[in-house]
Coordinates of C-alpha atoms in Angstrom, one line a residue:
E19 CA -36.2 -2.1 -181.7
D20 CA -36.1 -5.6 -183.0
R21 CA -39.4 -5.1 -184.8
G22 CA -38.0 -2.0 -186.4
R23 CA -35.0 -3.8 -187.7
W24 CA -37.1 -6.7 -188.9
R25 CA -39.2 -4.2 -191.0
A26 CA -36.1 -2.5 -192.2
V27 CA -34.7 -5.8 -193.5
L28 CA -38.0 -6.6 -195.2
A29 CA -38.0 -3.2 -196.9
R30 CA -34.8 -4.1 -198.6
R31 CA -36.3 -7.4 -199.9
P32 CA -39.2 -6.3 -202.2
G33 CA -41.7 -8.8 -203.4
H34 CA -42.5 -10.4 -200.1
D35 CA -46.1 -10.8 -198.9
V36 CA -47.6 -10.6 -195.4
Y37 CA -46.4 -13.9 -194.0
P38 CA -42.8 -12.8 -192.9
R39 CA -44.0 -9.5 -191.4
P40 CA -43.7 -9.2 -187.6
E41 CA -47.3 -8.0 -187.2
Y42 CA -48.5 -11.2 -188.9
L43 CA -46.4 -13.5 -186.6
E44 CA -47.6 -11.5 -183.6
L45 CA -51.1 -12.9 -184.2
F46 CA -49.7 -16.2 -183.0
D47 CA -47.6 -14.9 -180.1
D48 CA -48.1 -17.1 -177.0
R49 CA -47.5 -14.1 -174.7
G50 CA -50.7 -12.2 -175.4
A51 CA -52.3 -12.8 -178.7
P52 CA -55.7 -14.7 -178.8
A53 CA -54.9 -18.2 -177.8
V54 CA -54.7 -20.2 -181.0
A55 CA -53.8 -23.9 -180.8
D56 CA -50.4 -24.9 -179.5
A57 CA -49.5 -26.2 -183.0
F58 CA -49.5 -22.6 -184.3
R59 CA -48.4 -20.6 -181.2
G60 CA -45.0 -19.4 -180.2
R61 CA -42.7 -16.4 -179.7
P62 CA -42.0 -14.5 -183.0
L63 CA -38.4 -14.2 -184.0
A64 CA -36.4 -13.7 -187.2
F65 CA -32.9 -14.8 -188.0
V66 CA -31.1 -12.2 -190.1
L67 CA -27.8 -12.3 -192.0
E68 CA -26.2 -9.4 -193.9
D69 CA -22.9 -9.7 -195.7
D70 CA -21.3 -8.6 -198.9
A71 CA -23.4 -11.0 -201.0
G72 CA -26.8 -9.7 -199.8
L73 CA -29.2 -10.2 -196.9
A74 CA -31.4 -13.0 -195.6
L75 CA -34.3 -13.2 -193.1
H76 CA -36.0 -16.3 -191.7
P77 CA -39.3 -15.7 -189.8
L78 CA -40.2 -18.3 -187.2
L79 CA -42.1 -19.0 -184.0
E80 CA -40.2 -20.4 -181.1
R81 CA -42.1 -22.9 -178.9
P82 CA -41.1 -24.3 -175.5
L83 CA -41.0 -28.1 -175.2
E84 CA -42.0 -27.9 -171.6
G85 CA -45.6 -29.2 -171.4
I86 CA -45.4 -31.6 -174.4
A87 CA -46.9 -35.0 -173.8
C88 CA -43.7 -37.1 -173.8
L89 CA -42.1 -35.0 -171.0
E90 CA -45.0 -35.7 -168.6
G91 CA -44.7 -32.4 -166.7
E92 CA -40.9 -32.3 -166.5
A93 CA -39.2 -28.9 -166.7
T94 CA -36.9 -28.3 -169.6
P95 CA -35.2 -25.3 -171.3
L96 CA -35.4 -27.0 -174.7
R97 CA -37.4 -25.4 -177.5
D98 CA -38.2 -25.8 -181.2
L99 CA -39.1 -23.6 -184.1
V100 CA -41.9 -23.6 -186.7
S101 CA -42.8 -21.4 -189.6
P102 CA -45.9 -19.3 -189.0
Y103 CA -49.3 -20.5 -190.1
G104 CA -49.3 -20.1 -193.9
Y105 CA -46.2 -20.0 -196.1
A106 CA -42.9 -18.6 -195.1
G107 CA -39.3 -19.9 -195.1
P108 CA -36.1 -17.9 -195.6
L109 CA -36.1 -14.8 -197.8
L110 CA -33.0 -13.8 -199.7
A111 CA -32.0 -10.6 -201.4
V112 CA -28.8 -10.6 -203.6
D113 CA -27.3 -8.3 -206.1
R114 CA -26.1 -11.2 -208.3
P115 CA -28.4 -14.2 -208.7
G116 CA -25.5 -16.5 -208.7
D117 CA -24.7 -15.6 -205.1
A118 CA -28.1 -16.9 -203.8
R119 CA -27.2 -20.5 -203.2
A120 CA -23.9 -19.7 -201.3
L121 CA -25.7 -17.1 -199.2
A122 CA -28.4 -19.6 -198.4
A123 CA -25.8 -22.1 -197.3
R124 CA -24.0 -19.7 -195.0
F125 CA -27.3 -18.5 -193.6
A126 CA -28.5 -22.1 -192.9
A127 CA -25.2 -22.9 -191.2
R128 CA -25.4 -19.8 -189.0
C129 CA -29.0 -20.5 -188.0
G130 CA -28.1 -24.1 -187.2
D131 CA -25.1 -23.0 -185.0
R132 CA -27.4 -20.5 -183.2
C133 CA -30.1 -23.1 -182.6
R134 CA -27.6 -25.6 -181.1
G135 CA -26.2 -23.0 -178.8
E136 CA -29.6 -22.0 -177.5
G137 CA -31.2 -25.4 -176.9
I138 CA -33.4 -25.5 -180.0
V139 CA -33.9 -29.1 -181.0
T140 CA -35.7 -28.9 -184.3
E141 CA -37.1 -26.5 -186.9
F142 CA -40.1 -27.1 -189.2
I143 CA -40.3 -25.0 -192.3
R144 CA -43.3 -24.3 -194.5
F145 CA -41.8 -22.9 -197.7
H146 CA -43.5 -20.3 -199.8
P147 CA -44.7 -21.6 -203.2
L148 CA -44.6 -18.2 -204.9
L149 CA -41.1 -17.4 -203.7
G150 CA -39.7 -20.8 -204.6
N151 CA -37.5 -20.8 -201.5
A152 CA -37.5 -24.5 -201.2
A153 CA -35.1 -24.7 -204.2
H154 CA -32.0 -24.3 -202.0
A155 CA -31.9 -27.8 -200.3
V156 CA -29.5 -26.4 -197.6
W157 CA -32.6 -26.3 -195.3
G158 CA -33.0 -30.0 -195.3
T159 CA -34.5 -32.2 -198.0
P160 CA -37.8 -30.5 -199.1
D161 CA -40.8 -32.7 -199.0
R162 CA -43.4 -32.0 -201.6
R163 CA -46.7 -32.1 -199.7
G164 CA -49.1 -31.2 -202.5
D165 CA -50.2 -28.3 -204.7
V166 CA -51.6 -24.9 -204.0
V167 CA -53.8 -22.8 -206.2
V168 CA -52.7 -19.4 -207.5
V169 CA -54.9 -16.8 -209.3
D170 CA -53.4 -14.4 -211.8
L171 CA -55.0 -11.1 -210.9
R172 CA -53.7 -9.2 -213.9
K173 CA -57.0 -9.5 -215.7
D174 CA -60.3 -7.6 -215.9
D175 CA -63.5 -9.1 -214.5
A176 CA -64.1 -11.1 -217.6
G177 CA -60.7 -12.6 -217.4
L178 CA -61.1 -13.6 -213.7
L179 CA -64.4 -15.2 -214.6
A180 CA -62.9 -17.0 -217.6
A181 CA -60.3 -18.6 -215.3
M182 CA -63.0 -20.3 -213.2
S183 CA -64.6 -23.6 -213.7
D184 CA -67.9 -23.6 -215.5
T185 CA -69.7 -24.4 -212.2
T186 CA -68.1 -21.7 -210.2
R187 CA -68.5 -19.0 -212.9
S188 CA -72.2 -19.9 -213.1
L189 CA -72.6 -19.7 -209.3
V190 CA -71.0 -16.3 -209.2
R191 CA -73.4 -15.0 -211.8
A192 CA -76.3 -16.8 -210.0
A193 CA -75.4 -14.9 -206.8
A194 CA -75.9 -11.6 -208.6
R195 CA -79.3 -12.7 -210.0
R196 CA -80.4 -13.8 -206.4
G197 CA -79.6 -10.3 -205.2
I198 CA -76.7 -11.5 -203.0
A199 CA -74.6 -8.4 -202.3
V200 CA -71.0 -8.7 -201.3
V201 CA -69.6 -5.6 -199.7
A202 CA -66.4 -4.5 -197.8
G203 CA -66.7 -5.4 -194.2
D204 CA -67.7 -2.8 -191.6
A205 CA -66.9 -2.7 -187.8
D206 CA -69.0 -5.8 -187.2
A207 CA -67.5 -7.8 -190.0
P208 CA -64.8 -9.6 -187.9
A209 CA -67.4 -10.9 -185.5
T210 CA -69.6 -12.0 -188.4
L211 CA -66.6 -13.8 -189.9
A212 CA -65.7 -15.5 -186.6
R213 CA -69.3 -16.7 -186.2
L214 CA -69.5 -18.2 -189.7
Y215 CA -66.0 -19.6 -189.4
G216 CA -66.7 -21.5 -186.2
A217 CA -69.9 -22.9 -187.6
T218 CA -68.2 -23.9 -190.9
M219 CA -65.4 -25.7 -189.0
A220 CA -67.9 -27.6 -186.9
R221 CA -69.8 -28.7 -190.0
R222 CA -66.7 -29.9 -191.6
G223 CA -65.5 -31.8 -188.5
A224 CA -62.2 -29.9 -188.5
A225 CA -59.4 -30.8 -186.2
P226 CA -59.4 -28.8 -182.9
E227 CA -56.4 -26.7 -183.9
Y228 CA -58.3 -25.1 -186.8
F229 CA -60.9 -23.6 -184.5
F230 CA -59.5 -20.1 -184.0
P231 CA -60.6 -18.4 -180.8
D232 CA -63.0 -15.5 -180.4
G233 CA -61.2 -12.3 -181.2
F234 CA -58.7 -13.9 -183.6
F235 CA -60.1 -12.3 -186.8
A236 CA -60.7 -9.0 -185.0
A237 CA -57.0 -9.1 -183.9
M238 CA -56.0 -9.9 -187.5
V239 CA -57.8 -6.9 -188.9
A240 CA -56.6 -4.6 -186.1
G241 CA -53.0 -5.8 -186.3
L242 CA -52.6 -5.9 -190.1
G243 CA -54.7 -2.8 -190.8
D244 CA -54.9 -2.0 -194.5
R245 CA -53.0 -5.2 -195.3
S246 CA -56.2 -7.1 -194.6
A247 CA -59.6 -6.9 -196.3
L248 CA -62.8 -8.5 -195.3
F249 CA -65.9 -9.0 -197.5
V250 CA -69.4 -10.1 -196.3
A251 CA -72.1 -11.5 -198.5
R252 CA -75.7 -10.7 -197.6
E253 CA -79.0 -12.0 -198.8
R254 CA -82.0 -9.9 -197.8
G255 CA -79.8 -8.3 -195.1
R256 CA -78.6 -11.6 -193.6
A257 CA -74.9 -12.4 -193.6
V258 CA -74.6 -15.7 -195.5
A259 CA -70.8 -15.8 -196.3
A260 CA -67.6 -13.9 -195.6
A261 CA -64.0 -13.9 -197.0
I262 CA -60.8 -12.3 -195.8
F263 CA -57.6 -11.9 -197.7
L264 CA -54.2 -10.4 -196.7
A265 CA -52.3 -8.2 -199.1
C266 CA -48.7 -6.9 -199.1
G267 CA -46.7 -5.7 -202.1
P268 CA -47.5 -7.7 -205.3
H269 CA -49.1 -10.7 -203.6
A270 CA -52.4 -11.3 -201.8
S271 CA -53.2 -14.5 -199.8
Y272 CA -56.5 -16.1 -199.0
A273 CA -57.0 -16.4 -195.3
S274 CA -60.5 -17.7 -195.0
A275 CA -63.9 -18.0 -196.8
V276 CA -66.9 -19.4 -195.0
T277 CA -70.6 -19.7 -195.3
D278 CA -73.8 -20.0 -193.3
A279 CA -75.2 -23.5 -193.0
H280 CA -78.3 -22.5 -195.0
A281 CA -76.5 -20.2 -197.6
P282 CA -76.8 -21.0 -201.3
A283 CA -73.6 -22.3 -202.8
S284 CA -73.4 -19.2 -204.9
A285 CA -72.7 -17.0 -201.8
G286 CA -69.3 -18.4 -200.9
R287 CA -68.2 -18.2 -204.5
A288 CA -69.3 -14.7 -204.8
S289 CA -67.5 -13.6 -201.7
V290 CA -64.2 -15.1 -203.0
Y291 CA -64.8 -13.5 -206.4
E292 CA -65.1 -10.1 -204.7
A293 CA -62.0 -10.7 -202.7
L294 CA -60.1 -11.4 -205.9
R295 CA -61.4 -8.2 -207.4
G296 CA -60.5 -6.3 -204.3
A297 CA -56.9 -7.6 -204.3
R298 CA -56.5 -6.8 -207.9
D299 CA -57.8 -3.3 -207.4
R300 CA -55.2 -2.8 -204.7
G301 CA -52.5 -3.5 -207.3
C302 CA -51.8 -7.2 -206.3
G303 CA -50.7 -9.3 -209.3
T304 CA -51.4 -12.7 -207.7
M305 CA -53.7 -14.3 -205.1
L306 CA -52.4 -17.4 -203.3
L307 CA -55.5 -19.4 -202.5
G308 CA -53.5 -22.2 -201.0
G309 CA -54.4 -25.9 -200.9
G310 CA -56.5 -28.4 -198.9
V311 CA -56.3 -29.3 -195.3
G312 CA -52.8 -30.7 -194.7
A313 CA -52.0 -29.9 -198.4
G314 CA -54.4 -32.7 -199.4
A315 CA -56.5 -32.9 -202.5
D316 CA -59.8 -32.6 -200.6
G317 CA -63.0 -30.7 -200.9
L318 CA -61.3 -27.4 -199.8
F319 CA -58.7 -27.9 -202.5
R320 CA -61.3 -28.6 -205.1
F321 CA -63.2 -25.4 -204.1
K322 CA -60.1 -23.3 -204.5
R323 CA -59.1 -24.9 -207.7
S324 CA -62.5 -24.0 -209.2
F325 CA -61.2 -20.4 -209.3
S326 CA -58.0 -21.1 -211.2
R327 CA -56.2 -23.8 -213.1
S328 CA -52.8 -22.6 -212.0
L329 CA -51.0 -24.7 -209.5
L330 CA -47.6 -24.5 -207.7
P331 CA -45.9 -27.2 -205.5
F332 CA -45.9 -26.7 -201.8
H333 CA -42.9 -28.0 -199.8
T334 CA -41.9 -28.4 -196.2
A335 CA -38.7 -29.5 -194.5
G336 CA -37.7 -30.5 -191.0
R337 CA -34.2 -29.8 -189.6
I338 CA -32.8 -31.6 -186.5
H339 CA -30.3 -29.3 -184.7
M340 CA -29.7 -31.5 -181.6
P341 CA -29.8 -35.1 -182.8
E342 CA -29.2 -36.8 -179.4
A343 CA -31.9 -34.7 -177.7
Y344 CA -34.3 -35.4 -180.6
R345 CA -33.7 -39.2 -180.5
A346 CA -34.3 -39.2 -176.7
L347 CA -37.6 -37.2 -177.0
A348 CA -38.8 -39.2 -180.0
D349 CA -38.1 -42.5 -178.2
R350 CA -40.1 -41.4 -175.2
R351 CA -43.0 -40.4 -177.3
R352 CA -42.9 -43.8 -179.2
R353 CA -42.9 -45.7 -175.9
Q354 CA -45.9 -43.6 -174.7
L355 CA -47.9 -44.4 -177.8
D356 CA -47.0 -48.0 -177.7
G357 CA -48.2 -48.1 -174.1
C358 CA -51.6 -46.7 -175.1
G359 CA -52.1 -48.6 -178.3
G360 CA -50.6 -46.0 -180.6
S361 CA -53.6 -43.7 -180.4
T362 CA -52.9 -40.3 -182.1
R363 CA -54.3 -38.3 -185.0
R364 CA -50.8 -37.7 -186.2
G365 CA -49.1 -40.4 -188.2
P366 CA -45.6 -41.8 -187.9
A367 CA -44.3 -39.3 -190.5
Y368 CA -45.2 -36.3 -188.4
F369 CA -42.4 -33.9 -187.7
P370 CA -41.1 -33.5 -185.1
E371 CA -41.9 -37.0 -183.9
Y372 CA -41.9 -36.0 -180.2
R373 CA -45.0 -33.8 -180.8
R374 CA -47.1 -36.6 -182.3

């Protein structure tokens, strides 16, 4: 019933992509989905407001605080909220553009009241660069974390190639000369992607939370159906690269692109190029490739930027709904870290501080 209402609200807000859809959030459901890292897991929910000015929807994952390090096994009913992995934040639909800010303010206030009444301490929002929903500062002060890469798909093949860096364009063409064939994935493709993904994360020394479990990509393809598309690059019959993207309405989003340790550099570029072509042929006008790890300007960001020169800012925001509870939890975590020499991968600016 709730899922049906969730979809009905989204149907009245055209222009969204896959990230706010319930079937996407269910990939991270801590009650039965493949066990992704705690940083990305939770119970899917959506706040909804409908009034004379329009409607608003805010998709989130609810996480219990019981089990976090600073509570040291203590039971607690307290919880917090986080945007799903990717890009989300509140969606608004108004008849008159001038009503958007007032609707956002009412929605933010209602959400805050509900959170305080239900023991939700904080909320961490990853805003959507394409939707520009960080513009209404009623959700806390947006923090610009970096840039993301966007590809304009309203082009023919020559136009997509022209938007690439010289090196990437040459590598895409080199893949064709080598006989690397990129094809739409078959029934075995999710397992192929999972194998290549795990090996790629290990080579890069990725943080533990980025190692998705066996079955995650199969669940993604099964759960999203035709809103996902997977491509596999093969050289002499051997899978050397794979890419998956998610498509909904006018927007497509890059989910992953990975390569075999011994694959030529051209294979990964060719798989992303075919993903771009596939999204365009579905009618998508943009592909959000995203940014680097933690929104940094790292090697992953440079790889993505080699497909397009178009960048958009990416923002996050943290809201504290229960200040006294937050201070108490954060103080406990600081004392813990002081007692062990401050050893943690997460810096002092991490939000919420009690999850450092």
